[in-house]
JSON list of C-alpha atoms in Angstrom, two decimals:
[
{"chain": "A", "resi": 1, "resn": "UNK", "atom": "CA", "xyz": [30.94, 16.87, 18.79]},
{"chain": "A", "resi": 2, "resn": "UNK", "atom": "CA", "xyz": [31.31, 13.11, 18.68]},
{"chain": "A", "resi": 3, "resn": "UNK", "atom": "CA", "xyz": [34.56, 11.36, 19.45]},
{"chain": "A", "resi": 4, "resn": "UNK", "atom": "CA", "xyz": [34.70, 9.99, 15.90]},
{"chain": "A", "resi": 5, "resn": "UNK", "atom": "CA", "xyz": [34.47, 13.51, 14.50]},
{"chain": "A", "resi": 6, "resn": "UNK", "atom": "CA", "xyz": [37.23, 14.73, 16.81]},
{"chain": "A", "resi": 7, "resn": "UNK", "atom": "CA", "xyz": [39.46, 11.85, 15.77]},
{"chain": "A", "resi": 8, "resn": "UNK", "atom": "CA", "xyz": [38.86, 12.61, 12.10]},
{"chain": "A", "resi": 9, "resn": "UNK", "atom": "CA", "xyz": [39.78, 16.26, 12.62]},
{"chain": "A", "resi": 10, "resn": "UNK", "atom": "CA", "xyz": [42.91, 15.30, 14.51]},
{"chain": "A", "resi": 11, "resn": "UNK", "atom": "CA", "xyz": [43.93, 12.89, 11.73]},
{"chain": "A", "resi": 12, "resn": "UNK", "atom": "CA", "xyz": [43.40, 15.63, 9.11]},
{"chain": "A", "resi": 13, "resn": "UNK", "atom": "CA", "xyz": [45.54, 18.07, 11.13]},
{"chain": "A", "resi": 14, "resn": "UNK", "atom": "CA", "xyz": [48.38, 15.60, 11.40]},
{"chain": "A", "resi": 15, "resn": "UNK", "atom": "CA", "xyz": [48.17, 14.86, 7.70]},
{"chain": "A", "resi": 16, "resn": "UNK", "atom": "CA", "xyz": [48.15, 18.57, 6.91]},
{"chain": "A", "resi": 17, "resn": "UNK", "atom": "CA", "xyz": [51.24, 19.24, 9.04]},
{"chain": "A", "resi": 18, "resn": "UNK", "atom": "CA", "xyz": [53.02, 16.28, 7.45]},
{"chain": "A", "resi": 19, "resn": "UNK", "atom": "CA", "xyz": [52.40, 17.62, 3.92]},
{"chain": "A", "resi": 20, "resn": "UNK", "atom": "CA", "xyz": [54.15, 20.84, 4.81]},
{"chain": "A", "resi": 21, "resn": "UNK", "atom": "CA", "xyz": [57.56, 19.25, 4.55]},
{"chain": "A", "resi": 22, "resn": "UNK", "atom": "CA", "xyz": [59.96, 20.86, 2.10]},
{"chain": "A", "resi": 23, "resn": "UNK", "atom": "CA", "xyz": [60.67, 18.88, -1.05]},
{"chain": "A", "resi": 24, "resn": "UNK", "atom": "CA", "xyz": [64.08, 17.99, 0.37]},
{"chain": "A", "resi": 25, "resn": "UNK", "atom": "CA", "xyz": [62.54, 16.77, 3.62]},
{"chain": "A", "resi": 26, "resn": "UNK", "atom": "CA", "xyz": [60.11, 14.64, 1.67]},
{"chain": "A", "resi": 27, "resn": "UNK", "atom": "CA", "xyz": [62.95, 13.20, -0.36]},
{"chain": "A", "resi": 28, "resn": "UNK", "atom": "CA", "xyz": [64.99, 12.45, 2.80]},
{"chain": "A", "resi": 29, "resn": "UNK", "atom": "CA", "xyz": [61.94, 10.73, 4.36]},
{"chain": "A", "resi": 30, "resn": "UNK", "atom": "CA", "xyz": [61.40, 8.70, 1.17]},
{"chain": "A", "resi": 31, "resn": "UNK", "atom": "CA", "xyz": [65.07, 7.66, 0.91]},
{"chain": "A", "resi": 32, "resn": "UNK", "atom": "CA", "xyz": [65.20, 6.78, 4.59]},
{"chain": "A", "resi": 33, "resn": "UNK", "atom": "CA", "xyz": [62.33, 4.35, 3.99]},
{"chain": "A", "resi": 34, "resn": "UNK", "atom": "CA", "xyz": [64.19, 2.83, 1.08]},
{"chain": "A", "resi": 35, "resn": "UNK", "atom": "CA", "xyz": [67.43, 1.98, 2.86]},
{"chain": "A", "resi": 36, "resn": "UNK", "atom": "CA", "xyz": [68.37, -1.64, 3.37]},
{"chain": "A", "resi": 37, "resn": "UNK", "atom": "CA", "xyz": [71.07, -3.75, 4.89]},
{"chain": "A", "resi": 38, "resn": "UNK", "atom": "CA", "xyz": [72.44, -5.86, 2.07]},
{"chain": "A", "resi": 39, "resn": "UNK", "atom": "CA", "xyz": [75.17, -8.50, 1.95]},
{"chain": "A", "resi": 40, "resn": "UNK", "atom": "CA", "xyz": [78.12, -7.97, -0.42]},
{"chain": "A", "resi": 41, "resn": "UNK", "atom": "CA", "xyz": [77.08, -10.98, -2.50]},
{"chain": "A", "resi": 42, "resn": "UNK", "atom": "CA", "xyz": [73.85, -9.11, -3.37]},
{"chain": "A", "resi": 43, "resn": "UNK", "atom": "CA", "xyz": [75.56, -5.91, -4.56]},
{"chain": "A", "resi": 44, "resn": "UNK", "atom": "CA", "xyz": [78.77, -7.29, -6.02]},
{"chain": "A", "resi": 45, "resn": "UNK", "atom": "CA", "xyz": [77.28, -7.27, -9.56]},
{"chain": "A", "resi": 46, "resn": "UNK", "atom": "CA", "xyz": [76.71, -3.52, -9.28]},
{"chain": "A", "resi": 47, "resn": "UNK", "atom": "CA", "xyz": [80.39, -3.12, -8.39]},
{"chain": "A", "resi": 48, "resn": "UNK", "atom": "CA", "xyz": [81.24, -5.01, -11.58]},
{"chain": "A", "resi": 49, "resn": "UNK", "atom": "CA", "xyz": [79.08, -2.59, -13.58]},
{"chain": "A", "resi": 50, "resn": "UNK", "atom": "CA", "xyz": [80.67, 0.46, -11.92]},
{"chain": "A", "resi": 51, "resn": "UNK", "atom": "CA", "xyz": [77.39, 1.54, -10.32]},
{"chain": "A", "resi": 52, "resn": "UNK", "atom": "CA", "xyz": [78.32, 0.94, -6.70]},
{"chain": "A", "resi": 53, "resn": "UNK", "atom": "CA", "xyz": [79.47, 3.96, -4.70]},
{"chain": "A", "resi": 54, "resn": "UNK", "atom": "CA", "xyz": [81.27, 3.75, -1.38]},
{"chain": "A", "resi": 55, "resn": "UNK", "atom": "CA", "xyz": [80.20, 6.42, 1.12]},
{"chain": "A", "resi": 56, "resn": "UNK", "atom": "CA", "xyz": [82.66, 7.18, 3.93]},
{"chain": "A", "resi": 57, "resn": "UNK", "atom": "CA", "xyz": [81.53, 6.36, 7.48]},
{"chain": "A", "resi": 58, "resn": "UNK", "atom": "CA", "xyz": [81.71, 10.07, 8.40]},
{"chain": "A", "resi": 59, "resn": "UNK", "atom": "CA", "xyz": [79.08, 10.97, 5.81]},
{"chain": "A", "resi": 60, "resn": "UNK", "atom": "CA", "xyz": [75.34, 10.72, 6.44]},
{"chain": "A", "resi": 61, "resn": "UNK", "atom": "CA", "xyz": [74.16, 8.17, 3.86]},
{"chain": "A", "resi": 62, "resn": "UNK", "atom": "CA", "xyz": [70.61, 9.56, 3.52]},
{"chain": "A", "resi": 63, "resn": "UNK", "atom": "CA", "xyz": [71.62, 13.20, 3.22]},
{"chain": "A", "resi": 64, "resn": "UNK", "atom": "CA", "xyz": [74.32, 12.23, 0.73]},
{"chain": "A", "resi": 65, "resn": "UNK", "atom": "CA", "xyz": [71.74, 10.32, -1.31]},
{"chain": "A", "resi": 66, "resn": "UNK", "atom": "CA", "xyz": [69.39, 13.29, -1.22]},
{"chain": "A", "resi": 67, "resn": "UNK", "atom": "CA", "xyz": [72.13, 15.71, -2.34]},
{"chain": "A", "resi": 68, "resn": "UNK", "atom": "CA", "xyz": [73.12, 13.35, -5.15]},
{"chain": "A", "resi": 69, "resn": "UNK", "atom": "CA", "xyz": [69.48, 12.96, -6.21]},
{"chain": "A", "resi": 70, "resn": "UNK", "atom": "CA", "xyz": [68.98, 16.70, -6.19]},
{"chain": "A", "resi": 71, "resn": "UNK", "atom": "CA", "xyz": [72.24, 17.26, -8.09]},
{"chain": "A", "resi": 72, "resn": "UNK", "atom": "CA", "xyz": [73.49, 19.45, -5.25]},
{"chain": "A", "resi": 73, "resn": "UNK", "atom": "CA", "xyz": [77.04, 19.93, -6.52]},
{"chain": "A", "resi": 74, "resn": "UNK", "atom": "CA", "xyz": [77.87, 22.38, -3.73]},
{"chain": "A", "resi": 75, "resn": "UNK", "atom": "CA", "xyz": [77.57, 19.54, -1.19]},
{"chain": "A", "resi": 76, "resn": "UNK", "atom": "CA", "xyz": [78.65, 16.60, -3.37]},
{"chain": "A", "resi": 77, "resn": "UNK", "atom": "CA", "xyz": [81.79, 17.97, -5.03]},
{"chain": "A", "resi": 78, "resn": "UNK", "atom": "CA", "xyz": [83.84, 18.39, -1.86]},
{"chain": "A", "resi": 79, "resn": "UNK", "atom": "CA", "xyz": [82.91, 14.83, -0.82]},
{"chain": "A", "resi": 80, "resn": "UNK", "atom": "CA", "xyz": [84.03, 13.49, -4.20]},
{"chain": "A", "resi": 81, "resn": "UNK", "atom": "CA", "xyz": [87.24, 15.56, -4.10]},
{"chain": "A", "resi": 82, "resn": "UNK", "atom": "CA", "xyz": [88.09, 14.20, -0.66]},
{"chain": "A", "resi": 83, "resn": "UNK", "atom": "CA", "xyz": [87.10, 10.64, -1.73]},
{"chain": "A", "resi": 84, "resn": "UNK", "atom": "CA", "xyz": [84.34, 10.45, 0.85]},
{"chain": "A", "resi": 85, "resn": "UNK", "atom": "CA", "xyz": [82.17, 9.44, -2.07]},
{"chain": "A", "resi": 86, "resn": "UNK", "atom": "CA", "xyz": [83.80, 7.25, -4.70]},
{"chain": "A", "resi": 87, "resn": "UNK", "atom": "CA", "xyz": [83.21, 4.29, -6.95]},
{"chain": "A", "resi": 88, "resn": "UNK", "atom": "CA", "xyz": [83.84, 1.22, -4.84]},
{"chain": "A", "resi": 89, "resn": "UNK", "atom": "CA", "xyz": [87.64, 0.84, -4.96]},
{"chain": "A", "resi": 90, "resn": "UNK", "atom": "CA", "xyz": [89.09, -2.57, -5.78]},
{"chain": "A", "resi": 91, "resn": "UNK", "atom": "CA", "xyz": [91.47, -2.29, -2.83]},
{"chain": "A", "resi": 92, "resn": "UNK", "atom": "CA", "xyz": [88.55, -1.77, -0.44]},
{"chain": "A", "resi": 93, "resn": "UNK", "atom": "CA", "xyz": [86.78, -4.82, -1.94]},
{"chain": "A", "resi": 94, "resn": "UNK", "atom": "CA", "xyz": [89.84, -7.02, -1.55]},
{"chain": "A", "resi": 95, "resn": "UNK", "atom": "CA", "xyz": [90.42, -5.97, 2.05]},
{"chain": "A", "resi": 96, "resn": "UNK", "atom": "CA", "xyz": [86.83, -5.80, 3.35]},
{"chain": "A", "resi": 97, "resn": "UNK", "atom": "CA", "xyz": [84.31, -7.68, 1.27]},
{"chain": "A", "resi": 98, "resn": "UNK", "atom": "CA", "xyz": [83.33, -11.22, 1.90]},
{"chain": "A", "resi": 99, "resn": "UNK", "atom": "CA", "xyz": [80.01, -12.66, 0.67]},
{"chain": "A", "resi": 100, "resn": "UNK", "atom": "CA", "xyz": [78.40, -12.02, 4.04]},
{"chain": "A", "resi": 101, "resn": "UNK", "atom": "CA", "xyz": [79.85, -8.51, 4.63]},
{"chain": "A", "resi": 102, "resn": "UNK", "atom": "CA", "xyz": [76.91, -6.14, 5.24]},
{"chain": "A", "resi": 103, "resn": "UNK", "atom": "CA", "xyz": [76.36, -2.69, 3.85]},
{"chain": "A", "resi": 104, "resn": "UNK", "atom": "CA", "xyz": [73.74, 0.01, 4.45]},
{"chain": "A", "resi": 105, "resn": "UNK", "atom": "CA", "xyz": [72.47, 0.84, 0.99]},
{"chain": "A", "resi": 106, "resn": "UNK", "atom": "CA", "xyz": [70.13, 3.14, -0.78]},
{"chain": "A", "resi": 107, "resn": "UNK", "atom": "CA", "xyz": [69.46, 3.50, -4.50]},
{"chain": "A", "resi": 108, "resn": "UNK", "atom": "CA", "xyz": [69.78, 6.75, -6.38]},
{"chain": "A", "resi": 109, "resn": "UNK", "atom": "CA", "xyz": [69.61, 5.49, -9.91]},
{"chain": "A", "resi": 110, "resn": "UNK", "atom": "CA", "xyz": [71.79, 4.54, -11.62]},
{"chain": "A", "resi": 111, "resn": "UNK", "atom": "CA", "xyz": [73.89, 4.19, -8.45]},
{"chain": "A", "resi": 112, "resn": "UNK", "atom": "CA", "xyz": [73.70, 2.18, -5.32]},
{"chain": "A", "resi": 113, "resn": "UNK", "atom": "CA", "xyz": [75.17, 4.12, -2.40]},
{"chain": "A", "resi": 114, "resn": "UNK", "atom": "CA", "xyz": [76.74, 1.83, 0.14]},
{"chain": "A", "resi": 115, "resn": "UNK", "atom": "CA", "xyz": [78.32, 2.21, 3.56]},
{"chain": "A", "resi": 116, "resn": "UNK", "atom": "CA", "xyz": [80.05, -0.61, 5.37]},
{"chain": "A", "resi": 117, "resn": "UNK", "atom": "CA", "xyz": [77.83, -1.57, 8.26]},
{"chain": "A", "resi": 118, "resn": "UNK", "atom": "CA", "xyz": [79.63, -1.03, 11.56]}
]
């Protein structure tokens, strides 16, 4: 068997194993690739519209986004109840947000989930 043929077979095997992710794992991978570090001045308008969510530092941003996207109330409700997920509070903005303040963000329409970058 030629080396090219072996490489093709290995590539197919890797692709096949990758496609065996669960739908949630695929979503997490997709969301992970869509995260960005964004300055406050870029997301402030979403705060004004009420579409900016603040995610507590103790919460995994990507898993939270996946649960929100999948409408996983069992995981999301306790986070909302404990205010680990909340619409960006005005007090937080006043105390922490300058134009250059950076946030990790990911979009789960119609919301932008944001976490203050440490």
